[in-house]
XYZ file of C-alpha atoms in Angstrom:
659
model
C -1.777 69.113 -22.426
C -5.406 69.455 -22.532
C -7.525 69.288 -25.750
C -8.516 73.018 -25.138
C -5.042 74.165 -24.913
C -4.028 71.966 -27.649
C -6.710 73.774 -29.924
C -5.550 77.010 -28.539
C -2.082 76.443 -29.757
C -2.969 74.716 -32.791
C -5.160 77.916 -34.074
C -1.959 80.066 -34.046
C 0.311 77.868 -35.970
C -2.717 76.756 -38.490
C -2.427 80.295 -39.356
C 1.339 80.573 -39.570
C 1.293 77.445 -41.845
C -0.916 79.168 -44.036
C 1.609 82.205 -44.419
C 4.543 79.837 -45.062
C 6.208 80.358 -48.403
C 7.127 77.637 -50.457
C 11.072 78.084 -50.030
C 12.710 77.057 -46.625
C 14.921 79.376 -44.501
C 17.637 77.967 -42.854
C 18.404 78.573 -39.213
C 21.443 80.606 -39.808
C 19.502 82.680 -42.367
C 17.039 83.216 -39.595
C 19.995 84.833 -37.508
C 20.909 87.298 -40.368
C 17.457 88.930 -41.292
C 17.298 92.374 -41.862
C 15.313 93.670 -38.957
C 13.105 96.864 -40.369
C 11.847 98.477 -37.233
C 13.698 101.889 -36.691
C 11.329 103.536 -34.232
C 12.958 106.086 -31.787
C 11.575 103.840 -28.886
C 12.594 100.742 -30.413
C 16.047 102.205 -30.752
C 16.336 104.078 -27.130
C 18.209 101.411 -25.145
C 20.614 101.294 -28.094
C 20.659 105.082 -28.247
C 21.248 105.306 -24.430
C 24.456 103.111 -24.688
C 25.803 105.168 -27.247
C 25.696 107.888 -25.100
C 27.340 106.503 -21.898
C 24.671 103.937 -20.466
C 26.140 100.431 -19.656
C 23.741 97.815 -22.195
C 23.885 94.228 -21.979
C 22.131 92.545 -24.400
C 20.732 88.947 -24.500
C 20.636 87.362 -28.061
C 17.965 84.930 -29.298
C 20.625 82.362 -29.975
C 21.966 82.667 -26.150
C 18.352 82.198 -25.037
C 17.986 78.891 -27.347
C 21.483 77.225 -26.518
C 20.440 77.858 -22.747
C 17.463 75.692 -23.037
C 15.749 78.311 -21.068
C 11.858 78.055 -20.873
C 10.970 81.491 -19.334
C 12.630 85.078 -19.405
C 13.823 84.904 -15.732
C 15.555 81.839 -16.689
C 17.037 82.927 -19.740
C 18.642 85.848 -17.883
C 20.741 84.176 -15.740
C 23.757 84.568 -17.688
C 23.583 88.698 -17.772
C 26.639 90.299 -15.971
C 25.659 92.189 -12.699
C 22.374 90.624 -12.921
C 21.127 88.252 -10.002
C 17.848 86.801 -11.068
C 16.713 84.093 -9.115
C 13.232 82.324 -9.810
C 11.674 81.493 -6.376
C 10.362 77.968 -7.769
C 11.734 77.124 -11.129
C 10.151 78.623 -14.448
C 7.039 80.696 -14.122
C 7.382 82.019 -10.573
C 8.436 84.843 -8.918
C 12.216 86.085 -8.912
C 14.491 87.842 -6.829
C 16.128 90.155 -8.586
C 19.568 92.340 -7.664
C 21.186 94.507 -10.233
C 24.388 95.979 -9.465
C 23.275 95.699 -5.487
C 19.777 96.932 -5.885
C 16.340 95.185 -4.720
C 13.873 93.611 -6.653
C 11.488 96.637 -6.693
C 14.522 98.953 -8.118
C 14.588 97.306 -11.620
C 11.832 98.364 -14.198
C 10.233 95.576 -16.549
C 9.082 96.282 -19.872
C 8.030 94.632 -22.862
C 8.509 96.418 -26.024
C 8.585 99.368 -24.197
C 5.379 98.806 -22.416
C 6.075 98.868 -18.702
C 4.567 95.717 -16.752
C 5.750 96.067 -13.352
C 3.312 95.612 -10.747
C 2.553 98.602 -8.590
C 0.580 97.236 -6.319
C 3.299 95.495 -4.854
C 6.926 96.641 -6.077
C 8.915 93.620 -4.967
C 6.398 91.207 -6.563
C 8.354 90.443 -10.115
C 6.001 91.036 -13.113
C 7.382 88.124 -15.494
C 6.077 85.062 -13.980
C 4.245 84.903 -17.563
C 6.557 85.332 -19.897
C 7.831 82.362 -22.162
C 11.291 82.663 -23.605
C 9.662 81.339 -26.966
C 8.537 85.025 -27.162
C 12.170 86.722 -27.191
C 13.784 88.293 -30.253
C 16.422 89.497 -27.489
C 16.721 91.464 -24.068
C 18.083 94.483 -23.308
C 19.371 95.426 -20.035
C 20.129 98.836 -18.928
C 22.432 99.285 -15.778
C 22.364 102.218 -13.555
C 19.623 105.117 -12.963
C 17.173 105.757 -15.741
C 14.497 107.472 -14.541
C 14.826 110.175 -17.233
C 12.811 108.243 -20.097
C 11.385 105.604 -17.901
C 10.118 107.088 -14.584
C 9.734 105.175 -11.304
C 11.261 101.656 -10.608
C 14.117 102.315 -13.046
C 16.383 103.677 -10.144
C 18.793 100.543 -10.855
C 18.199 99.826 -14.514
C 15.552 98.769 -16.933
C 15.010 95.105 -17.999
C 13.484 95.564 -21.573
C 11.851 92.433 -23.240
C 11.931 92.513 -27.058
C 9.425 90.187 -28.709
C 9.887 88.779 -32.291
C 10.425 91.542 -34.601
C 9.251 92.662 -38.183
C 11.682 91.019 -40.737
C 12.147 91.851 -44.477
C 10.823 88.243 -45.871
C 9.105 85.152 -44.475
C 10.033 82.797 -42.065
C 9.572 81.378 -38.814
C 10.462 78.765 -35.961
C 8.448 75.957 -34.101
C 10.214 74.392 -31.142
C 9.023 71.637 -28.757
C 10.671 70.139 -25.797
C 10.059 67.879 -22.221
C 11.808 67.452 -19.436
C 12.409 65.262 -16.460
C 9.815 66.867 -14.089
C 6.815 66.100 -16.755
C 7.532 69.637 -18.442
C 6.245 69.964 -21.844
C 6.637 73.259 -23.756
C 5.714 74.381 -27.245
C 6.535 77.239 -28.879
C 7.232 79.383 -32.095
C 6.541 82.118 -34.391
C 6.230 83.287 -37.709
C 6.685 86.498 -39.363
C 6.932 88.233 -42.997
C 4.629 90.768 -44.886
C 3.641 91.927 -48.357
C 4.060 95.263 -49.710
C 3.082 97.860 -47.209
C 2.006 95.202 -44.598
C 3.977 93.733 -42.184
C 3.068 90.759 -39.554
C 4.387 88.774 -36.565
C 2.611 86.119 -34.766
C 3.826 83.703 -31.735
C 2.340 81.468 -29.505
C 3.609 79.262 -26.643
C 2.094 76.478 -24.152
C 4.192 75.425 -20.954
C 3.144 73.014 -18.465
C 5.134 71.137 -15.456
C 4.163 69.280 -12.467
C 6.904 70.989 -11.062
C 9.240 69.818 -8.067
C 8.844 69.971 -4.235
C 9.752 73.751 -3.739
C 10.715 73.625 0.076
C 13.411 72.042 2.027
C 11.207 70.860 4.508
C 7.416 70.060 4.291
C 5.099 68.992 6.847
C 2.631 66.046 6.350
C -0.173 68.227 6.424
C 0.927 69.919 3.275
C -0.717 67.766 0.654
C 0.149 69.516 -2.673
C 3.708 69.349 -2.552
C 4.875 69.829 -6.099
C 4.913 73.760 -7.476
C 3.992 73.358 -11.302
C 2.078 75.573 -13.590
C -0.040 75.359 -16.908
C 0.478 78.520 -19.105
C -0.509 79.460 -23.050
C -0.043 83.120 -24.707
C -0.255 84.015 -28.224
C 0.769 87.613 -29.519
C 1.023 89.513 -32.540
C 1.853 92.478 -34.361
C 1.060 94.443 -37.624
C 2.464 97.383 -39.092
C 1.365 99.439 -42.324
C 3.515 101.737 -43.733
C 1.311 104.899 -44.762
C 3.986 106.197 -46.412
C 7.958 106.241 -46.941
C 8.102 107.901 -43.491
C 5.012 107.218 -41.613
C 4.499 103.784 -39.824
C 1.501 102.338 -37.861
C 1.801 99.487 -35.699
C -0.346 97.056 -33.530
C 0.322 94.805 -30.759
C -1.490 92.338 -28.741
C -0.360 89.800 -26.119
C -3.014 87.393 -24.311
C -1.911 85.074 -21.373
C -3.924 82.548 -19.210
C -1.818 80.677 -16.456
C -2.488 78.460 -13.318
C 0.344 78.751 -11.147
C 0.649 76.793 -7.656
C 1.291 79.041 -5.058
C 2.422 76.651 -2.178
C 3.493 76.425 1.504
C 5.551 73.899 3.549
C 2.495 73.670 5.920
C -0.955 72.374 5.555
C -1.681 73.622 1.632
C -4.325 71.413 0.007
C -4.908 73.715 -2.651
C -3.488 77.289 -3.634
C -3.195 78.830 -6.948
C -3.139 81.816 -8.620
C -5.402 81.683 -12.316
C -4.018 84.583 -14.327
C -5.846 86.383 -17.225
C -3.315 89.026 -18.633
C -3.862 91.359 -21.519
C -1.115 93.783 -22.959
C -1.764 95.959 -25.886
C -0.607 98.951 -27.785
C -0.869 100.931 -30.810
C 1.897 103.292 -32.066
C 2.809 105.758 -34.634
C 6.235 106.674 -35.857
C 7.652 109.136 -38.276
C 11.225 108.079 -39.239
C 11.411 110.230 -42.542
C 14.880 112.000 -41.823
C 17.358 113.329 -39.340
C 15.941 116.412 -38.679
C 12.658 115.200 -37.376
C 11.507 111.859 -35.742
C 8.683 111.000 -33.592
C 6.578 108.549 -32.055
C 3.181 108.287 -30.118
C 2.273 105.475 -28.061
C -0.724 104.208 -26.188
C -0.631 101.033 -24.225
C -3.062 98.931 -22.323
C -1.912 96.246 -19.596
C -4.826 94.122 -17.780
C -3.699 91.970 -14.881
C -6.030 89.503 -13.229
C -5.912 86.901 -10.849
C -8.608 84.706 -9.275
C -6.762 83.369 -6.208
C -7.939 80.048 -4.199
C -6.649 78.923 -1.020
C -7.604 75.701 0.798
C -5.965 74.166 3.835
C -5.839 71.148 5.513
C -6.737 71.123 8.945
C -3.925 69.780 11.517
C -5.280 66.160 13.350
C -8.230 65.933 10.783
C -11.764 67.623 9.872
C -13.154 69.446 6.894
C -10.686 71.272 4.503
C -10.562 75.128 5.555
C -11.358 77.697 2.620
C -9.195 80.569 3.575
C -9.835 82.038 0.108
C -12.507 80.929 -2.043
C -11.711 80.076 -5.882
C -12.046 83.496 -7.612
C -10.737 85.664 -4.879
C -9.560 88.678 -6.787
C -6.610 90.619 -7.299
C -5.207 92.469 -10.349
C -4.832 96.016 -12.034
C -5.305 97.743 -14.758
C -2.506 100.389 -16.129
C -2.936 102.365 -19.290
C -1.810 105.659 -20.725
C 0.140 106.925 -23.566
C 3.763 108.652 -24.142
C 5.286 110.561 -26.944
C 8.767 111.646 -28.083
C 10.517 113.881 -30.381
C 13.613 114.197 -31.518
C 14.786 117.411 -33.596
C 17.745 118.554 -35.074
C 17.257 121.736 -36.173
C 20.956 122.585 -36.381
C 24.294 121.038 -36.664
C 26.098 119.547 -33.674
C 23.000 119.174 -31.605
C 19.668 116.769 -30.966
C 16.982 117.534 -28.843
C 14.372 115.333 -27.269
C 11.048 116.178 -25.823
C 8.522 113.572 -24.334
C 5.458 113.529 -22.553
C 4.169 110.326 -20.583
C 0.715 110.003 -18.996
C 0.105 106.669 -16.737
C -3.560 105.843 -15.549
C -3.281 102.947 -12.665
C -6.015 101.263 -11.043
C -5.792 98.076 -8.450
C -7.402 96.096 -5.734
C -6.454 93.303 -3.538
C -8.889 91.046 -1.498
C -6.324 88.617 -0.625
C -3.718 90.666 1.300
C -6.429 93.340 1.733
C -5.468 96.446 -0.358
C -8.266 99.345 -0.619
C -9.156 100.010 -4.538
C -6.590 102.752 -5.570
C -6.308 104.952 -8.276
C -2.985 106.774 -9.466
C -2.301 109.209 -12.256
C 1.011 110.329 -13.336
C 2.112 112.867 -15.847
C 5.486 113.623 -16.853
C 7.914 115.566 -19.078
C 11.309 114.775 -20.500
C 13.768 117.021 -22.097
C 17.443 115.900 -23.038
C 20.086 117.639 -25.340
C 22.797 115.716 -26.469
C 25.674 116.174 -29.337
C 25.722 113.845 -32.471
C 28.339 113.102 -35.188
C 28.365 116.193 -36.744
C 29.800 117.913 -33.559
C 32.279 114.327 -33.032
C 32.424 111.271 -34.054
C 34.736 109.860 -30.987
C 32.779 112.032 -28.492
C 29.008 111.909 -27.696
C 27.433 113.777 -24.659
C 23.907 114.144 -23.214
C 22.017 116.208 -20.344
C 18.401 115.877 -19.471
C 15.504 116.401 -17.119
C 12.347 115.060 -15.976
C 9.324 116.326 -14.065
C 7.195 113.595 -12.628
C 3.535 114.664 -11.024
C 1.802 112.205 -9.512
C 0.684 109.850 -6.812
C 0.396 112.859 -4.357
C 4.232 114.032 -5.227
C 5.987 116.142 -7.599
C 9.517 115.175 -8.427
C 12.151 116.374 -10.932
C 15.281 114.116 -11.668
C 18.316 114.766 -14.339
C 20.787 112.737 -15.794
C 23.774 113.103 -17.846
C 26.215 110.561 -19.644
C 28.714 110.421 -22.098
C 30.856 107.957 -24.078
C 34.243 108.759 -25.687
C 36.118 106.604 -27.983
C 39.734 107.299 -27.301
C 40.896 105.011 -30.040
C 39.213 102.334 -32.451
C 39.502 99.899 -30.017
C 39.211 101.625 -26.730
C 36.410 103.936 -24.845
C 35.565 105.338 -21.616
C 31.929 105.972 -20.848
C 29.789 107.418 -17.602
C 26.110 107.880 -16.819
C 25.189 109.688 -13.642
C 22.074 111.182 -12.285
C 19.248 111.058 -9.852
C 16.048 108.780 -9.795
C 13.299 107.774 -7.912
C 10.969 105.231 -6.893
C 7.087 105.918 -5.990
C 5.665 103.694 -2.975
C 3.522 101.049 -4.234
C -0.303 100.726 -3.406
C 0.494 98.131 -0.846
C 2.905 100.675 1.029
C 0.433 103.480 0.881
C -2.996 101.649 1.372
C -2.586 98.066 2.831
C -5.135 97.310 5.322
C -4.975 93.717 6.125
C -4.982 93.045 9.826
C -2.517 90.048 9.545
C 0.210 92.389 8.375
C 1.964 95.836 8.103
C 0.006 98.637 7.566
C 0.055 101.084 4.938
C 1.106 104.509 4.980
C -0.886 107.356 2.799
C 2.051 109.875 3.961
C 5.130 108.028 2.425
C 7.687 109.996 0.440
C 8.987 108.868 -2.893
C 12.427 107.211 -2.444
C 15.272 109.125 -4.239
C 18.590 108.003 -5.251
C 21.560 109.306 -6.826
C 23.757 107.297 -8.954
C 26.813 106.844 -11.108
C 28.259 104.101 -13.462
C 31.499 104.633 -15.023
C 33.324 102.406 -17.136
C 36.449 101.523 -19.715
C 36.656 99.174 -22.064
C 37.588 97.857 -25.600
C 38.532 95.298 -27.776
C 41.805 93.429 -28.799
C 42.962 90.877 -31.525
C 41.139 92.377 -34.244
C 37.625 92.632 -32.260
C 38.176 89.000 -31.079
C 38.389 89.798 -27.673
C 36.317 92.257 -25.743
C 36.703 93.550 -22.340
C 35.146 96.277 -20.153
C 35.819 97.290 -16.275
C 33.029 99.230 -14.461
C 32.658 100.710 -10.837
C 29.336 102.158 -9.713
C 27.466 103.617 -6.741
C 24.230 104.594 -5.568
C 22.875 106.595 -2.775
C 19.438 106.127 -1.433
C 17.341 108.563 0.781
C 13.905 108.040 2.510
C 14.193 104.223 2.071
C 10.758 102.839 2.399
C 10.777 100.033 5.277
C 8.881 98.587 7.676
C 8.764 100.237 11.196
C 7.972 97.559 14.066
C 8.851 99.602 17.056
C 5.764 101.709 17.048
C 3.553 99.998 19.757
C 0.704 101.618 18.093
C 1.197 99.311 15.264
C 2.123 95.716 16.384
C 2.324 94.223 12.980
C 4.527 97.270 11.752
C 3.772 100.200 9.283
C 5.456 101.443 6.360
C 7.910 104.598 6.784
C 10.643 106.396 5.295
C 13.701 105.021 6.941
C 15.875 108.160 8.345
C 18.999 106.013 7.475
C 20.774 106.597 3.802
C 21.630 103.532 2.007
C 24.869 103.142 0.202
C 25.602 101.089 -2.659
C 29.324 100.658 -3.872
C 30.691 98.228 -6.444
C 32.721 97.016 -9.415
C 32.126 94.651 -12.513
C 34.591 93.137 -15.125
C 33.300 91.605 -18.107
C 35.745 89.564 -20.372
C 34.405 87.991 -24.137
C 36.617 86.133 -26.674
C 35.979 84.383 -29.818
C 38.741 81.484 -30.785
C 39.348 79.874 -33.852
C 35.867 81.322 -34.851
C 33.911 78.317 -33.199
C 34.828 78.719 -29.265
C 33.076 81.423 -27.738
C 34.094 82.392 -24.038
C 32.570 84.930 -21.693
C 33.021 85.627 -18.039
C 32.060 88.215 -15.404
C 32.489 89.242 -11.890
C 30.347 91.498 -10.239
C 31.183 92.896 -6.462
C 28.406 95.104 -4.817
C 28.212 96.330 -1.192
C 24.922 97.517 -0.188
C 24.642 98.827 3.353
C 22.622 100.897 5.670
C 24.661 103.763 6.760
C 26.275 103.334 10.147
C 25.771 99.445 9.670
C 28.395 96.877 8.715
C 25.684 94.113 7.489
C 25.385 93.601 3.742
C 21.418 94.367 2.945
C 19.241 91.355 2.836
C 18.454 89.094 -0.358
C 21.503 91.304 -1.852
C 24.092 88.890 -3.084
C 27.560 90.443 -2.220
C 29.640 89.072 -5.287
C 28.399 87.195 -8.254
C 30.297 85.318 -10.561
C 29.457 83.741 -14.487
C 31.431 81.933 -16.651
C 30.198 80.472 -20.176
C 32.082 78.059 -23.020
C 30.123 77.851 -26.211
C 31.274 75.415 -29.259
C 29.786 76.356 -32.399
C 31.611 75.465 -35.360
C 29.830 76.686 -38.805
C 31.008 73.493 -40.825
C 29.945 70.804 -38.264
C 26.366 69.694 -37.284
C 27.223 70.246 -33.675
C 27.185 72.628 -31.074
C 27.690 72.710 -27.279
C 28.069 74.988 -24.244
C 28.707 74.950 -20.459
C 28.014 77.817 -17.886
C 28.737 77.979 -14.005
C 26.833 80.633 -11.960
C 28.682 81.397 -8.790
C 26.693 83.457 -6.056
C 28.306 84.865 -3.119
C 27.117 85.354 0.448
C 23.702 86.050 0.633
C 21.683 86.865 3.865
C 18.048 86.855 4.835
C 16.224 87.117 8.592
C 13.980 84.333 9.475
C 11.795 85.106 12.452
C 12.795 83.291 15.639
C 16.377 82.417 13.697
C 18.051 85.611 12.966
C 20.108 86.333 10.252
C 21.318 83.525 8.351
C 23.873 83.053 4.877
C 22.069 81.209 1.935
C 24.540 82.053 -0.425
C 28.148 80.559 -1.859
C 27.177 78.262 -4.112
C 27.742 77.492 -7.492
C 25.149 76.129 -10.356
C 26.318 74.524 -13.374
C 24.376 74.078 -16.655
C 25.190 72.054 -19.972
C 23.999 71.560 -23.232
C 24.785 70.073 -26.711
C 22.869 70.874 -29.924
C 22.816 68.606 -33.263
C 21.875 69.772 -36.625
C 21.150 66.715 -38.648
C 20.676 68.519 -41.990
C 23.231 70.644 -43.816
C 20.645 73.197 -44.104
C 20.404 73.719 -40.481
C 16.417 73.772 -40.837
C 16.192 70.986 -37.893
C 17.731 71.594 -34.284
C 17.797 68.730 -31.547
C 18.745 69.886 -28.370
C 19.688 68.285 -25.033
C 20.340 70.714 -21.843
C 20.788 69.676 -18.094
C 20.019 72.574 -15.866
C 22.031 72.102 -12.379
C 24.133 69.603 -13.700
C 25.725 68.412 -10.178
C 22.264 68.556 -8.683
C 23.132 71.319 -5.829
C 20.567 72.216 -3.450
C 20.425 75.688 -3.030
C 18.138 78.399 -1.456
C 16.652 81.083 -3.994
C 14.900 83.461 -1.379
C 16.535 82.810 1.783
C 15.981 81.152 5.089
C 12.200 81.468 6.681
C 10.308 79.869 9.389
C 7.013 78.411 10.062
C 4.873 76.705 12.683
C 5.184 72.709 12.716
C 2.301 70.452 12.471
C 2.768 69.932 16.252
C 2.366 73.317 17.121
C 5.478 73.688 19.073
C 8.081 76.171 18.363
C 9.230 77.037 14.544
C 11.329 75.239 12.107
C 13.798 76.393 9.700
C 13.215 76.077 6.130
C 14.573 77.795 2.463
C 12.735 77.695 -1.082
C 14.621 75.201 -3.253
C 16.227 76.146 -6.937
C 15.477 73.977 -9.698
C 17.261 70.541 -9.169
C 19.097 68.260 -11.797
C 16.651 68.907 -14.692
C 17.252 66.834 -18.319
C 15.383 69.047 -21.252
C 15.042 67.526 -24.684
C 14.035 69.889 -27.530
C 13.095 69.797 -31.459
C 13.370 73.003 -33.332
C 12.258 73.416 -37.144
C 13.229 76.633 -38.827
C 11.297 77.658 -42.001
């Protein structure tokens, strides 16, 4: 860790220490803090779940027990969600949520969309440390009604450290067997009408060799990262009904971006800002509202220097500072009305202004402006406490297209221990800037005449609890139909490198999911899930590339309340998954299982101190994360096949202090 990074991290925690009260807060107390946020936006995912959407929540305890250092690694236990980091922590990921593609899932941080509109398939989460997580909310199924484009298969909302009713915090540190160093922590509290949260993280690793084969010409052979991030929130209660809040997150990162041949230096130097200002009215059940403005600035200074084969001077492909990035800002408003008994009305407006440019894979500077209106009507407990129904529409005007989508959902509690629910409707996916405006002579050409993708989906489930709530279960079926899928046409002789087009063929996704969980003897926590997702282009018998057909997860955690120890073990199995490599055809890179294990020790009775030992990929399984690819060897003859390797066996030792 360099001195500059240490000083930045120390600044955050000097502020935290100055605000620390005299009394200590135990880890158990930290788990039961009363969170005071009741904003309409903050509760939207949970409200969607009350009305039939399928919601999975990843808790702070689950994140901490897993030993994860970034958000993507923490998400691997969510049922139905395939999330695979390309080269370990803080790298781009492949995502499939109930048979989707990566670009079909919207990522948000506290409700702020962070997806990269330059490249829809480039995941935006490679700079999100796990230490900032309060919880993660995963909504499954089409959610374009409230979230717009890229929520065609669901939404992943990272909730950062929240406000609390008393002072407290946590400091964590860990080291791992790949020279990884991770520091993180937060402090929160308040006085009178003022409340605050501050957090910080520093993560660094030399990394591991990311490819199954690397040529001698590649002299940079370990994919590492060096990242620091700070953030904070402030809230002021203007009165009993009105709340004003500010949020800011700043991240800087150096992320290696390697190749199996000729790489001397290749890196993304990232600078990212996320900010928002919000006004909430939470006074009564008749009227609630929020107003929000947000800003997301994502800049990368790229560098790529290659080694020549056979000697000679290094070749500068992209000089240091080559730019690609975007700015995304806008605002939203949502009001909930209950003018009479039985029904709620939600009326919303969204505005987004996007601009971006890429001088690496060349995209002409582009701008996008979107206006959207939302209306939903739903029943409330005055009408029925057992049945909740909703219906809504959204009109989206932007990016040269106008789209209207609809959604209906409902949940019926047949008994206190049995429910049925369903969520269905239409969604859309706007073309990315690269699909519209890419002009790089190396690659496929952008097509400004592309139509948005459209999808029709339904999720239906039955579930409940047994044994007084100690056993919970849910069975889900899901289906999605995609029209105007954006793909690359390589058959047109006028475009030898391909051109983006809307496919005439429809894509159909069908599947099912089973989730089970149990608590035994108040100490053993068991969770298991299985997902089957059949994603095929109409008329084809082949599963779509980079979409696993089956997933299974199982976790056993031992958390005795009266003993100073805990342990956990999990297995993640990925069924058949295919990718097409140039010159080698279609190859199966799935059908593997990864086992992780962890041990936790609490040396003091108050559980203020926590020691953790985690082993990721316990049996050191060599597995592919993004399918097979091919490259030209140093000899220049033919091509060779390789794959991007998942994390090798990694030992991580951690210490945490709660106060």
